[in-house]
Tab-separated table of C-alpha atoms in Angstrom:
chain	number	residue	atom	x	y	z
A	1	UNK	CA	-0.536	1.922	-0.978
A	2	UNK	CA	-0.244	-1.820	-1.462
A	3	UNK	CA	-0.499	-1.501	-5.248
A	4	UNK	CA	2.209	1.169	-5.207
A	5	UNK	CA	4.520	-1.128	-3.254
A	6	UNK	CA	3.679	-4.170	-5.333
A	7	UNK	CA	4.614	-2.290	-8.501
A	8	UNK	CA	8.021	-1.301	-7.101
A	9	UNK	CA	9.813	-4.180	-8.786
A	10	UNK	CA	9.188	-7.201	-11.009
A	11	UNK	CA	9.856	-9.434	-7.988
A	12	UNK	CA	6.844	-8.085	-6.116
A	13	UNK	CA	4.680	-7.344	-9.166
A	14	UNK	CA	4.650	-10.995	-10.219
A	15	UNK	CA	4.978	-12.662	-6.816
A	16	UNK	CA	2.162	-14.994	-5.712
A	17	UNK	CA	2.444	-14.032	-2.039
A	18	UNK	CA	2.319	-10.306	-2.841
A	19	UNK	CA	-0.676	-10.894	-5.122
A	20	UNK	CA	-2.482	-12.791	-2.350
A	21	UNK	CA	-1.811	-9.995	0.146
A	22	UNK	CA	-3.210	-7.365	-2.212
A	23	UNK	CA	-6.197	-9.479	-3.281
A	24	UNK	CA	-7.169	-10.389	0.291
A	25	UNK	CA	-6.965	-6.734	1.298
A	26	UNK	CA	-9.121	-5.684	-1.658
A	27	UNK	CA	-11.681	-8.340	-0.701
A	28	UNK	CA	-11.658	-7.312	2.961
A	29	UNK	CA	-12.549	-3.766	1.875
A	30	UNK	CA	-15.556	-5.082	-0.004
A	31	UNK	CA	-14.150	-4.157	-3.409
A	32	UNK	CA	-14.097	-6.331	-6.472
A	33	UNK	CA	-10.887	-6.778	-8.422
A	34	UNK	CA	-12.411	-4.736	-11.236
A	35	UNK	CA	-13.269	-1.840	-8.899
A	36	UNK	CA	-9.760	-1.844	-7.472
A	37	UNK	CA	-8.247	-1.869	-10.969
A	38	UNK	CA	-10.449	1.070	-11.952
A	39	UNK	CA	-9.249	3.113	-8.955
A	40	UNK	CA	-5.602	2.207	-9.529
A	41	UNK	CA	-5.758	3.105	-13.228
A	42	UNK	CA	-7.378	6.461	-12.428
A	43	UNK	CA	-4.777	7.116	-9.749
A	44	UNK	CA	-1.959	6.438	-12.196
A	45	UNK	CA	-3.242	9.243	-14.446
A	46	UNK	CA	-3.146	11.864	-11.692
A	47	UNK	CA	-0.290	13.838	-10.172
A	48	UNK	CA	1.905	11.387	-8.180
A	49	UNK	CA	2.610	13.884	-5.392
A	50	UNK	CA	-1.088	14.551	-4.910
A	51	UNK	CA	-1.823	10.831	-4.871
A	52	UNK	CA	0.816	10.256	-2.212
A	53	UNK	CA	-0.707	13.090	-0.168
A	54	UNK	CA	-4.145	11.434	-0.488
A	55	UNK	CA	-2.728	8.099	0.636
A	56	UNK	CA	-0.998	9.690	3.618
A	57	UNK	CA	-4.144	11.589	4.595
A	58	UNK	CA	-6.241	8.418	4.447
A	59	UNK	CA	-3.688	6.460	6.469
A	60	UNK	CA	-3.528	9.180	9.133
A	61	UNK	CA	-7.320	9.024	9.441
A	62	UNK	CA	-7.198	5.359	10.459
A	63	UNK	CA	-8.306	5.064	14.070
A	64	UNK	CA	-7.807	1.382	14.879
A	65	UNK	CA	-4.217	0.671	15.975
A	66	UNK	CA	-4.644	-3.015	15.090
A	67	UNK	CA	-5.629	-2.101	11.531
A	68	UNK	CA	-2.605	0.168	11.230
A	69	UNK	CA	-0.318	-2.587	12.498
A	70	UNK	CA	-1.874	-5.110	10.106
A	71	UNK	CA	-1.474	-2.763	7.149
A	72	UNK	CA	2.110	-2.014	8.143
A	73	UNK	CA	2.877	-5.733	8.276
A	74	UNK	CA	1.375	-6.266	4.822
A	75	UNK	CA	3.189	-3.273	3.329
A	76	UNK	CA	6.493	-4.335	4.844
A	77	UNK	CA	6.120	-7.856	3.502
A	78	UNK	CA	5.497	-6.599	-0.021
A	79	UNK	CA	8.435	-4.187	0.298
A	80	UNK	CA	10.651	-7.088	1.392
A	81	UNK	CA	9.462	-9.200	-1.545
A	82	UNK	CA	10.315	-6.313	-3.907
A	83	UNK	CA	13.960	-6.567	-2.866
A	84	UNK	CA	14.147	-2.763	-2.903
A	85	UNK	CA	15.842	-1.316	0.182
A	86	UNK	CA	14.324	2.081	-0.659
A	87	UNK	CA	10.809	0.644	-0.457
A	88	UNK	CA	11.511	-0.868	2.948
A	89	UNK	CA	12.678	2.559	4.149
A	90	UNK	CA	9.623	4.228	2.609
A	91	UNK	CA	7.322	1.867	4.517
A	92	UNK	CA	9.205	2.480	7.774
A	93	UNK	CA	9.039	6.240	7.297
A	94	UNK	CA	5.368	6.276	6.348
A	95	UNK	CA	4.295	4.321	9.393
A	96	UNK	CA	6.535	6.327	11.724
A	97	UNK	CA	4.812	9.463	10.426
A	98	UNK	CA	1.363	7.909	10.788
A	99	UNK	CA	1.994	6.860	14.364
A	100	UNK	CA	3.359	10.313	15.285
A	101	UNK	CA	0.201	12.156	14.144
């Protein structure tokens, strides 16, 4: 999810703050940068609609409300950095759907 948002525009793709958010999240999940890159590259080769469905399913499975709030904050910050109003709306809609499960 974070990689998808970060890649939304050159502003977020090459932004130090966005990079730090993504890297700290990868580290907190116990993944190396190389492992994360491997998963992202594989994801990019698959059907985008199916990948979005997988992301949504995983997000809906999250049980800890604090984790959901933290992820929402991170996603929103990257969307804001991207400068893309559509990405901000996407983040809002995704987390509204997650919270309404």
